[in-house]
PDB file of C-alpha atoms in Angstrom:
ATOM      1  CA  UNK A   1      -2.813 -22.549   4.123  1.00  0.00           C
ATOM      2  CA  UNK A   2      -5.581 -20.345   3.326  1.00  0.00           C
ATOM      3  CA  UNK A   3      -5.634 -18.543  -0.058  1.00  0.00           C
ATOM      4  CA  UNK A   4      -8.252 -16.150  -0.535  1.00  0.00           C
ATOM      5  CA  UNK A   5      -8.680 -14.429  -3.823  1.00  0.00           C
ATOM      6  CA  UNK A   6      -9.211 -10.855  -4.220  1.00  0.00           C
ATOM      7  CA  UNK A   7     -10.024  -8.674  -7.407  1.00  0.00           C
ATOM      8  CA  UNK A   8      -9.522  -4.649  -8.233  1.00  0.00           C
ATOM      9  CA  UNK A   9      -8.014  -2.548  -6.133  1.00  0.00           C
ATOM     10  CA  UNK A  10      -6.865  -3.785  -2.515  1.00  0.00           C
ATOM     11  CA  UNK A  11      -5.509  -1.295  -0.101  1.00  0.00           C
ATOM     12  CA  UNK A  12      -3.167  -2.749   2.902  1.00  0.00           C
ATOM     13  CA  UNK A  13      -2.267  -1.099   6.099  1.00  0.00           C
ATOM     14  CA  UNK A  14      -0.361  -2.104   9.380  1.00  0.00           C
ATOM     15  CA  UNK A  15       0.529  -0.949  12.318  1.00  0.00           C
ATOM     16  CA  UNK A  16      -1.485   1.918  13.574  1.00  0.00           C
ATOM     17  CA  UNK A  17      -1.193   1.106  17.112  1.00  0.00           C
ATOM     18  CA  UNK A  18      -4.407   3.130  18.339  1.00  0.00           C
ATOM     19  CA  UNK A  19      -4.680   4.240  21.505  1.00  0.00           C
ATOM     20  CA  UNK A  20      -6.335   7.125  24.108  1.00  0.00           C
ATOM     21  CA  UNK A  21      -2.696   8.939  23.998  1.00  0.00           C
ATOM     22  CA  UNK A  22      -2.227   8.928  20.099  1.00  0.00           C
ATOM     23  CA  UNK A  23      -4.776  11.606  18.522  1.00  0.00           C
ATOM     24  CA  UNK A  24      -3.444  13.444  15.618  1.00  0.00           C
ATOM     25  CA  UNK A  25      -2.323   9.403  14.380  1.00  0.00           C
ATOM     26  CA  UNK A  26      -5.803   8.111  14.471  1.00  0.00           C
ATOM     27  CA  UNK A  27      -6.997  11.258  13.072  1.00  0.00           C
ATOM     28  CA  UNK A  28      -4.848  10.692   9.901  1.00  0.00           C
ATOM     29  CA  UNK A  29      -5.802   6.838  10.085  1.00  0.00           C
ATOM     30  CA  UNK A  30      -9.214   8.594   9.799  1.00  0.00           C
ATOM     31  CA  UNK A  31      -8.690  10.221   7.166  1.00  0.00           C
ATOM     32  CA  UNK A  32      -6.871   7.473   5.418  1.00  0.00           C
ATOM     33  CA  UNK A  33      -9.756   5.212   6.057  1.00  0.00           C
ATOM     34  CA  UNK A  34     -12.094   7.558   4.126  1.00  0.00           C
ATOM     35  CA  UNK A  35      -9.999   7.392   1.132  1.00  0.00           C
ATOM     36  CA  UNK A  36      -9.887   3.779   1.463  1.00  0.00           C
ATOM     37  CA  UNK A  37     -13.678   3.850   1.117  1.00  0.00           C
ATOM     38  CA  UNK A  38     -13.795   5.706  -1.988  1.00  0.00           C
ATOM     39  CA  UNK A  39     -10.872   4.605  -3.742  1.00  0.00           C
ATOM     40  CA  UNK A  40     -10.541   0.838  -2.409  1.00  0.00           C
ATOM     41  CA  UNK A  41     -12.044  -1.874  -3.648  1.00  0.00           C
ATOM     42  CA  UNK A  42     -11.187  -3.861  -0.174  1.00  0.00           C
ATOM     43  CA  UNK A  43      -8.997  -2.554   2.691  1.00  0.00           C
ATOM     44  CA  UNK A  44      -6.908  -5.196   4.842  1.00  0.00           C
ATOM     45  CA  UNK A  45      -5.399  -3.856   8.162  1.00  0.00           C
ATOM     46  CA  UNK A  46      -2.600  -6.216   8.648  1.00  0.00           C
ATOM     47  CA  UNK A  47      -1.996  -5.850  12.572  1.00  0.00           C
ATOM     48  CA  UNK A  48      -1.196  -4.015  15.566  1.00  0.00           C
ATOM     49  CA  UNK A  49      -4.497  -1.920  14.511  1.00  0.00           C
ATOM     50  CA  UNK A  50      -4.618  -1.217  18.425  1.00  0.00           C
ATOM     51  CA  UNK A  51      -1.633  -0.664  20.785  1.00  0.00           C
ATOM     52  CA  UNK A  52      -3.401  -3.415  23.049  1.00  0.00           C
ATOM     53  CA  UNK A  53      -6.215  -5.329  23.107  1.00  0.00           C
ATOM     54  CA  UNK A  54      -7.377  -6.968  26.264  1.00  0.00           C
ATOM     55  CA  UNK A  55     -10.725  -8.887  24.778  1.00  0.00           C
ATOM     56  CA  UNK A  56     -13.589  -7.671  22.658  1.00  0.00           C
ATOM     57  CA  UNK A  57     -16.112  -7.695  25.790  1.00  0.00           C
ATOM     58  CA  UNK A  58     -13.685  -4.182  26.444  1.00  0.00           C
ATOM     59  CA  UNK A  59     -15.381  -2.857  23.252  1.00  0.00           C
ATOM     60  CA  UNK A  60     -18.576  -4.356  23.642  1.00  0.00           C
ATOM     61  CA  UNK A  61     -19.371  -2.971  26.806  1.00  0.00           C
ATOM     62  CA  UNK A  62     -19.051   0.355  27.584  1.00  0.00           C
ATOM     63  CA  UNK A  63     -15.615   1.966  25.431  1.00  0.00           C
ATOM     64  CA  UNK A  64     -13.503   4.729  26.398  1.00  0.00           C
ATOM     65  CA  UNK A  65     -14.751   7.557  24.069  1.00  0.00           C
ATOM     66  CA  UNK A  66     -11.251   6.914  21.803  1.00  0.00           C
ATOM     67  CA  UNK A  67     -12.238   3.166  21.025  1.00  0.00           C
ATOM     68  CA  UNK A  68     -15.334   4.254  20.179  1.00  0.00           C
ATOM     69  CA  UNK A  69     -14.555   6.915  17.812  1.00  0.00           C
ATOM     70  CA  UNK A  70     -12.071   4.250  16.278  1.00  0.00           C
ATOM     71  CA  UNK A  71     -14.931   1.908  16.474  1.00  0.00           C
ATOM     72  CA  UNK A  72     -17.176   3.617  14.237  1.00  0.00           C
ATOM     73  CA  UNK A  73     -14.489   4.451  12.119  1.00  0.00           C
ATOM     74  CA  UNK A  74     -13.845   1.318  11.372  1.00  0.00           C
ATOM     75  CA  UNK A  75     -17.843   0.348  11.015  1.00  0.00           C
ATOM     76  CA  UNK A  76     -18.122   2.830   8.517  1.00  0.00           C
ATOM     77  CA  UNK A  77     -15.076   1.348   5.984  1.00  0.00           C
ATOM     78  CA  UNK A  78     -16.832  -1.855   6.416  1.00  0.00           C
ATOM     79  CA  UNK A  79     -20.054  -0.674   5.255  1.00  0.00           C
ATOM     80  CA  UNK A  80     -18.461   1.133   2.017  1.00  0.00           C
ATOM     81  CA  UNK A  81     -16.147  -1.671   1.415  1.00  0.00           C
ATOM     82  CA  UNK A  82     -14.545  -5.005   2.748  1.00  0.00           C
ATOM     83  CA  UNK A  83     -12.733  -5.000   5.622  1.00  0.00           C
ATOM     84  CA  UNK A  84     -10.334  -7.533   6.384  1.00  0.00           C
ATOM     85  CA  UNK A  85      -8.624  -8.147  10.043  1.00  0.00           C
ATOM     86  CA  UNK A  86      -5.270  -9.585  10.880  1.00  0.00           C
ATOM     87  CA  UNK A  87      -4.323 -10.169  14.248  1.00  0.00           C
ATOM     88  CA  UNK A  88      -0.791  -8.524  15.553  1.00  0.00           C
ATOM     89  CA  UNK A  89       1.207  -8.857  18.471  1.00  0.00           C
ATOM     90  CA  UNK A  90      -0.702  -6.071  20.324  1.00  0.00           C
ATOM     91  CA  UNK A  91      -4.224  -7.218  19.084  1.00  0.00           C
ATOM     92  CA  UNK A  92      -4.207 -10.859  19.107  1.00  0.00           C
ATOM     93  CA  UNK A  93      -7.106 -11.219  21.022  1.00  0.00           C
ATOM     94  CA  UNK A  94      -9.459  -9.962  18.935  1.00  0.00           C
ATOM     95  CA  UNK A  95     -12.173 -11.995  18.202  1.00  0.00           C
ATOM     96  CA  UNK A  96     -15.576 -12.654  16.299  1.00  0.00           C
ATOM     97  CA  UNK A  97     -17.561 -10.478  18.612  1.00  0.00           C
ATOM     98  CA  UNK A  98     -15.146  -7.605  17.559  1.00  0.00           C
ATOM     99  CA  UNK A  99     -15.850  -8.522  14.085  1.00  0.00           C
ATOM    100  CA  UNK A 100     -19.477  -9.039  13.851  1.00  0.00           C
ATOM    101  CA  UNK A 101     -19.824  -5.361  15.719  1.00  0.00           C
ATOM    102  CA  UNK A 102     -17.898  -3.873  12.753  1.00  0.00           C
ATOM    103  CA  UNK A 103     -19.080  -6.103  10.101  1.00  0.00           C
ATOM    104  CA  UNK A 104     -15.711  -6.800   9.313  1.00  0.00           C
ATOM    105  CA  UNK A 105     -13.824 -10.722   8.582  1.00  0.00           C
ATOM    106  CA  UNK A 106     -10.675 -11.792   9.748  1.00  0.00           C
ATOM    107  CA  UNK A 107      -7.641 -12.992   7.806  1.00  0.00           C
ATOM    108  CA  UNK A 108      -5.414 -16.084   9.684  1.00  0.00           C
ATOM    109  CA  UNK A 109      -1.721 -14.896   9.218  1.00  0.00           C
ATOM    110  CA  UNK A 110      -0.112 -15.939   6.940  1.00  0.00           C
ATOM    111  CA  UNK A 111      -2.439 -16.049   4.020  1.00  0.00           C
ATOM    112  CA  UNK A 112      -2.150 -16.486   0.975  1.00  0.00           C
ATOM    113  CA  UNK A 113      -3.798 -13.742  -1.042  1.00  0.00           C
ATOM    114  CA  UNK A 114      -4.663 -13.908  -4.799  1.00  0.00           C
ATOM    115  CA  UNK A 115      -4.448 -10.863  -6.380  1.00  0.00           C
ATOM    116  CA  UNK A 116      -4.194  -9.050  -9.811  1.00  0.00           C
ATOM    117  CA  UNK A 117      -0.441  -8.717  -9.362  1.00  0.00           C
ATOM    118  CA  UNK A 118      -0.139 -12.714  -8.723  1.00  0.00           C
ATOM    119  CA  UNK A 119      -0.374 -14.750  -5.733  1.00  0.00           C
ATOM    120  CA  UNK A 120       0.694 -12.247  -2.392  1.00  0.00           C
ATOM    121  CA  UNK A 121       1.780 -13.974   1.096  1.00  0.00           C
ATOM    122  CA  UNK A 122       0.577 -11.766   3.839  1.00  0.00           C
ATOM    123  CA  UNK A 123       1.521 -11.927   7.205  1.00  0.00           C
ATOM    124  CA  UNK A 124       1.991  -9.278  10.348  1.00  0.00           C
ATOM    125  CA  UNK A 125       5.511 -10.726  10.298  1.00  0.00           C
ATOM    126  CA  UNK A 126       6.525 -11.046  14.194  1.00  0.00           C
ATOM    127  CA  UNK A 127       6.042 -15.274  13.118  1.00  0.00           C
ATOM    128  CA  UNK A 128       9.300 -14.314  10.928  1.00  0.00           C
ATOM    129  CA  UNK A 129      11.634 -12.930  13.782  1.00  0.00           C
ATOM    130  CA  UNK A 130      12.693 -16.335  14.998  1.00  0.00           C
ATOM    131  CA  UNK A 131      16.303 -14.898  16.533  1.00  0.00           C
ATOM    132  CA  UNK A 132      14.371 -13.163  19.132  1.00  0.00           C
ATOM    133  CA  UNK A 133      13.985 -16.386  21.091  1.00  0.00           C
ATOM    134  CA  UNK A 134      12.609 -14.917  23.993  1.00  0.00           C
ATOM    135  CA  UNK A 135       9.863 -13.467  22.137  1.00  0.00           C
ATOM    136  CA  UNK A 136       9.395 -16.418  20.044  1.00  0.00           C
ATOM    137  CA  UNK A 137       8.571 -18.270  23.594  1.00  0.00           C
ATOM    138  CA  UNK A 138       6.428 -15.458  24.674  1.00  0.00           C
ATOM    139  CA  UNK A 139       4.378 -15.715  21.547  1.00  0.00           C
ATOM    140  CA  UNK A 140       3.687 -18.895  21.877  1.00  0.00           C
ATOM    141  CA  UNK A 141       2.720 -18.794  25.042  1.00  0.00           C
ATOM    142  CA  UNK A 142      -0.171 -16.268  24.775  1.00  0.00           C
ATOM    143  CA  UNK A 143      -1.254 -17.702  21.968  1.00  0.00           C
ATOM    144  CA  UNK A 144      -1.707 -21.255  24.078  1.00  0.00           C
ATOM    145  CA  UNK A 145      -5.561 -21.343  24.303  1.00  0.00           C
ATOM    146  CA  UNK A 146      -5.864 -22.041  27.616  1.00  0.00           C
ATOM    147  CA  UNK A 147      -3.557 -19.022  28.529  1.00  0.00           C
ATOM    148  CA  UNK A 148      -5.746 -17.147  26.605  1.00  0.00           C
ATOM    149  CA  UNK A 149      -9.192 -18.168  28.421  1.00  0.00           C
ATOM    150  CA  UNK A 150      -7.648 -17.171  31.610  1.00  0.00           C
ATOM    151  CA  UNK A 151      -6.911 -14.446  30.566  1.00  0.00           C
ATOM    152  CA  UNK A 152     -10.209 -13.334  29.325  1.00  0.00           C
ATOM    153  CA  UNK A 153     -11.397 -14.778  32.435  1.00  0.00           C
ATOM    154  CA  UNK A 154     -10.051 -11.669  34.259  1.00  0.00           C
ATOM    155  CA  UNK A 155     -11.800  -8.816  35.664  1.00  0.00           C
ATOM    156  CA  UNK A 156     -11.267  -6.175  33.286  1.00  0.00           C
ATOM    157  CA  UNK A 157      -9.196  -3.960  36.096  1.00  0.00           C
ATOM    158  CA  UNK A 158      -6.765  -7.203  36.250  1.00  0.00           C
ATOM    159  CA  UNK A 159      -6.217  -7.797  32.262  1.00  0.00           C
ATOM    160  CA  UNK A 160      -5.418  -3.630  32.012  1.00  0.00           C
ATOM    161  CA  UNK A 161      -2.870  -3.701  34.466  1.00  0.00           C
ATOM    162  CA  UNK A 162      -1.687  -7.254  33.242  1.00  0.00           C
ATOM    163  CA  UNK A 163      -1.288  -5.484  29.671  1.00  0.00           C
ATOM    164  CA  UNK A 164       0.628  -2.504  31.000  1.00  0.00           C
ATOM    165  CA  UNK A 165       3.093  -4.522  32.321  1.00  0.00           C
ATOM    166  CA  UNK A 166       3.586  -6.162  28.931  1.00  0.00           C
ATOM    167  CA  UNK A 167       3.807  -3.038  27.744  1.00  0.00           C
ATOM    168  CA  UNK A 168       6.448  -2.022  29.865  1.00  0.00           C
ATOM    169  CA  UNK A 169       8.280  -5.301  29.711  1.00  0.00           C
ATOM    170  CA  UNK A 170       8.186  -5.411  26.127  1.00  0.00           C
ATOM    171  CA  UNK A 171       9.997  -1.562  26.086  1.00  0.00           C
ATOM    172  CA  UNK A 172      12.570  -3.291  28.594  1.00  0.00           C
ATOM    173  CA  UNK A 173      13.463  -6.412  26.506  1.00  0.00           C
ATOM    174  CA  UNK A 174      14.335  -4.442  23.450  1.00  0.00           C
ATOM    175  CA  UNK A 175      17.048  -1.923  24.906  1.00  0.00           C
ATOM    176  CA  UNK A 176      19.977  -3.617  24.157  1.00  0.00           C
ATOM    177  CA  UNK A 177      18.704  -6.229  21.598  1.00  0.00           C
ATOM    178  CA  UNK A 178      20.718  -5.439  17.895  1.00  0.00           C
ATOM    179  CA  UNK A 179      17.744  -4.606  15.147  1.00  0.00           C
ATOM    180  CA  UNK A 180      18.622  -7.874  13.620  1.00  0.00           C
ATOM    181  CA  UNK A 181      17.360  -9.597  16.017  1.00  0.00           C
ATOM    182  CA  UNK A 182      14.198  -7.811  16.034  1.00  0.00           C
ATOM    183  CA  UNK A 183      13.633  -8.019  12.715  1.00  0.00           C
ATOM    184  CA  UNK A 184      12.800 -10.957  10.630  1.00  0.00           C
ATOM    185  CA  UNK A 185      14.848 -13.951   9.501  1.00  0.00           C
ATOM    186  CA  UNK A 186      15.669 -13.715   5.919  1.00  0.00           C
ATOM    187  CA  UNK A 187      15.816 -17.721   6.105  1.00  0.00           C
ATOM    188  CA  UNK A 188      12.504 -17.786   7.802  1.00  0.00           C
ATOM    189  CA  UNK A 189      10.600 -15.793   4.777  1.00  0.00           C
ATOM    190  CA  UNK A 190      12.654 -17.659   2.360  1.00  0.00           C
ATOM    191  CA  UNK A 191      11.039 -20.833   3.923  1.00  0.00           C
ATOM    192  CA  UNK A 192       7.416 -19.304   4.301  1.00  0.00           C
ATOM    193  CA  UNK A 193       7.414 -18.333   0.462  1.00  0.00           C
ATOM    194  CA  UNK A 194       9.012 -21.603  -0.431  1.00  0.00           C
ATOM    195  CA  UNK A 195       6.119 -23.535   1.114  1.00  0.00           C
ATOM    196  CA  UNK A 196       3.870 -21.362  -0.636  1.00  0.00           C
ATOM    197  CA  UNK A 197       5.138 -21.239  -3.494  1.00  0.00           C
ATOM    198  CA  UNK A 198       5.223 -17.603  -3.671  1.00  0.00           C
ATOM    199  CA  UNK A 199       7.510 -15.091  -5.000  1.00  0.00           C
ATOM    200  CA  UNK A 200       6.004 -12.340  -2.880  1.00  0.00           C
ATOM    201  CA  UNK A 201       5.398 -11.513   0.677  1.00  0.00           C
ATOM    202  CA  UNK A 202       3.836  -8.220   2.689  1.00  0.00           C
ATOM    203  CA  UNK A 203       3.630  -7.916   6.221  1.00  0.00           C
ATOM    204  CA  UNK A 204       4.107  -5.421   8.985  1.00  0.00           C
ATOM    205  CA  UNK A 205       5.420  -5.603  12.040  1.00  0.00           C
ATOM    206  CA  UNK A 206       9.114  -4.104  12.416  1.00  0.00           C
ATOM    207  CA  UNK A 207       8.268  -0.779  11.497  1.00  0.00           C
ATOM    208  CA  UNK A 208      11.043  -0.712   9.221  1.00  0.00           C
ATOM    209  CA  UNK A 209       9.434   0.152   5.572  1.00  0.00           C
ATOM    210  CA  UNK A 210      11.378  -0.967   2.563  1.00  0.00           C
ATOM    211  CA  UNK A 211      10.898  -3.652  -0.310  1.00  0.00           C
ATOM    212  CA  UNK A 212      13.850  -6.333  -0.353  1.00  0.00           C
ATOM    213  CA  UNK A 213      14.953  -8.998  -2.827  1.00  0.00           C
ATOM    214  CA  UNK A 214      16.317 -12.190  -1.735  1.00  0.00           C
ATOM    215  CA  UNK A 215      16.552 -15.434  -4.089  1.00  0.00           C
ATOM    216  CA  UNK A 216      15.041 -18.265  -3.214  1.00  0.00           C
ATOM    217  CA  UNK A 217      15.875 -21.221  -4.701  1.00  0.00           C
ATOM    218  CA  UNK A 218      16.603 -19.797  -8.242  1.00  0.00           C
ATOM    219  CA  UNK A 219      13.906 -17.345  -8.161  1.00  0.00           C
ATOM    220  CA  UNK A 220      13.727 -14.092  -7.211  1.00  0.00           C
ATOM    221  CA  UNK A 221      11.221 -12.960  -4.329  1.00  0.00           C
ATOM    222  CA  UNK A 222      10.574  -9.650  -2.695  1.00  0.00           C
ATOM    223  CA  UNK A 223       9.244  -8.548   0.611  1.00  0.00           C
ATOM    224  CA  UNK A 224       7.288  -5.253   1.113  1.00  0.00           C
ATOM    225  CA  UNK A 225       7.528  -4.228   4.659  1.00  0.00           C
ATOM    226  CA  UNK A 226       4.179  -1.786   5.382  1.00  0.00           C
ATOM    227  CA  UNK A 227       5.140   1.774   7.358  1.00  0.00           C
ATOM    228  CA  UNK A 228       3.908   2.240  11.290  1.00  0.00           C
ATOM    229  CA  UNK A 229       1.678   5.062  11.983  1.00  0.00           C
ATOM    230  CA  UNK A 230       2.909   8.047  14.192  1.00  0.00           C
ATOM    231  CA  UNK A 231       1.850  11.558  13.783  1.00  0.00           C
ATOM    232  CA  UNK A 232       2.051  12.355  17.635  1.00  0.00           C
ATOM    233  CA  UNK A 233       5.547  11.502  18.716  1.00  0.00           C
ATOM    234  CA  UNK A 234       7.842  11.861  15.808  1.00  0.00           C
ATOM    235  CA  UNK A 235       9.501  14.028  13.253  1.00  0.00           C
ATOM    236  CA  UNK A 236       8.970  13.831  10.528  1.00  0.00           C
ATOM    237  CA  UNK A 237       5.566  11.948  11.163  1.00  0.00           C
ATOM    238  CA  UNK A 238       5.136   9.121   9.479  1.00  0.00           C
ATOM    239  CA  UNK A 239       1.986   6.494   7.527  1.00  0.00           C
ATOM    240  CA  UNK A 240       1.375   4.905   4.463  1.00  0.00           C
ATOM    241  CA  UNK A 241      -0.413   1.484   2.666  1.00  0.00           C
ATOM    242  CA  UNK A 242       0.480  -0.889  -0.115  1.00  0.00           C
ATOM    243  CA  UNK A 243      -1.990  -0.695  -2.876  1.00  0.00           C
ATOM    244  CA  UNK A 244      -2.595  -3.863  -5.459  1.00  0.00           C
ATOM    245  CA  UNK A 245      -3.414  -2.505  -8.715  1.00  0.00           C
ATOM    246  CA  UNK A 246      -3.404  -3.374 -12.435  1.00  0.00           C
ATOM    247  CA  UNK A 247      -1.033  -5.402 -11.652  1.00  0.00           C
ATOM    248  CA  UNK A 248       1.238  -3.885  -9.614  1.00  0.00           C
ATOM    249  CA  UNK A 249       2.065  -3.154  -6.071  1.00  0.00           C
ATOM    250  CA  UNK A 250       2.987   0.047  -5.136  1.00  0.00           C
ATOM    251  CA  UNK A 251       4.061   1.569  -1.673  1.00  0.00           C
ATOM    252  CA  UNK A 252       1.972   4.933  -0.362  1.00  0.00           C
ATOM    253  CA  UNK A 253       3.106   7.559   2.247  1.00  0.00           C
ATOM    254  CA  UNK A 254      -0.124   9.331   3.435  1.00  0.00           C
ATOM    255  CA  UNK A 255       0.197  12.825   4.453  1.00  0.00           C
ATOM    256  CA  UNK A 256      -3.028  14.328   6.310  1.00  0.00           C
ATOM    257  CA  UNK A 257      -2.938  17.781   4.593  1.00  0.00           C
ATOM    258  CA  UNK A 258      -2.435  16.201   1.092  1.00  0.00           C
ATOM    259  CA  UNK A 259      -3.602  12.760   1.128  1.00  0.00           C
ATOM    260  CA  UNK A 260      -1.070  10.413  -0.390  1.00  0.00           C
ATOM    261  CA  UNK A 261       1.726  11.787  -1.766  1.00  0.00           C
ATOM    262  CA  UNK A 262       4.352   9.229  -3.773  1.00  0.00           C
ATOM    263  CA  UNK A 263       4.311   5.606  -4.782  1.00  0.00           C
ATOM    264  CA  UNK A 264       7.085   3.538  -5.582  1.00  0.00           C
ATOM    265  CA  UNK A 265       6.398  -0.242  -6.980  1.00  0.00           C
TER     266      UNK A 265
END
């Protein structure tokens, strides 16, 4: 497994999900990200940055005028400060071309991350919903290499309309499905820490936020689940990070108007 060490204060993030129909939520991920840069001593964005992502030749060519606002966005945190990538289940396919353009790295997930506050495993987290077996089998097969270079093969007309139907397929297969099932395995992260012999996890994913306990072994572990972004089709809206510092992690809600407003370890 990789372990990568960090040191000072690291700033996580998940789920944004940006997108041409999502505005006032990448303007406060804007915002957010300008904090980042002055308060942050490294920023990770832990998945799902994008609602899809259908290759980085998409961003490399000519963008919509939303990706490229996000684009330089992004570019700009990664001047100020490190910016670390981990591919989602929306935004697997980004690749090295996507990072070089922002000057960002990626992180493999999971990972194990070495911080101030003691060794951290961070993940997206879809790996940890093993009772959704149909997803499980999905994963696995988009992230089959081969899949994946047809794919990419594609006119980019053919991979947009191949992702909308994902889209919509994906909305179908969840009506009906209990939130257990879509959530993650307590088993599964008890497994995950145990072979990394870690006592704490963060990952995204199941926009469910909430830190849990759960023993493993005889020790006690917790699991900080990061917040989704949406400031367009909710109420109340809803955003926040994880921030490692002296020591301690700490969970952020991030309010546009105000910035962050309360922090609970």
């Amino acid at each position: 497994m990789n372990k990568i060490p960090f040191r000072g204060v690291l700033w996580i993030a998940s789920d944004i999900h940006l997108g041409p129909d999502v505005p006032k939520t990448a303007q406060a991920f804007y915002g957010f990200l300008a904090q980042a840069s002055q308060n942050a001593d490294a920023l990770i964005l832990c998945g799902d940055i994008f609602d899809t992502w259908i290759g980085d030749d998409h961003a490399l060519r000519t963008p919509p005028p939303w990706l490229d606002h996000a684009l330089q966005e992004l570019s700009a945190v990664a001047r100020a400060i490190p910016l670390w990538l981990v591919r989602g289940n929306r935004d697997f396919l980004m690749g090295n071309a996507l990072a070089q353009r922002l000057g960002a790295r990626f992180l493999e997930s999971p990972t194990l991350v070495q911080t101030d506050a003691g060794d951290i495993l961070l993940a997206h987290g879809d790996e940890y919903c093993t009772q959704d077996l149909a997803y499980q089998r999905f994963r696995r097969l988009v992230h089959t290499p081969w899949v994946q270079q047809v794919f990419l093969s594609l006119p980019l007309a053919w991979r947009r309309a191949v992702a909308r139907w994902a889209r919509a397929r994906s909305k179908q297969s969840h009506r009906g499905k209990p939130l257990y099932v879509m959530d993650v395995t307590p088993s599964a992260v008890s497994d995950a820490l145990r072979r990394a012999r870690c006592k704490l996890m963060i990952h995204g994913h199941t926009h469910q936020p909430a830190v849990h306990e759960q023993t493993v072994g005889a020790e006690m572990t917790w699991r900080y689940v990061l917040p989704d972004w949406e400031y367009d089709h909710a109420a109340p809206v809803r955003g926040g990070w994880i921030s490692v510092e002296e020591g301690r992690v700490l969970m952020h809600a991030w309010v546009p108007a105000y910035g962050s407003t309360s922090a609970s370890s």
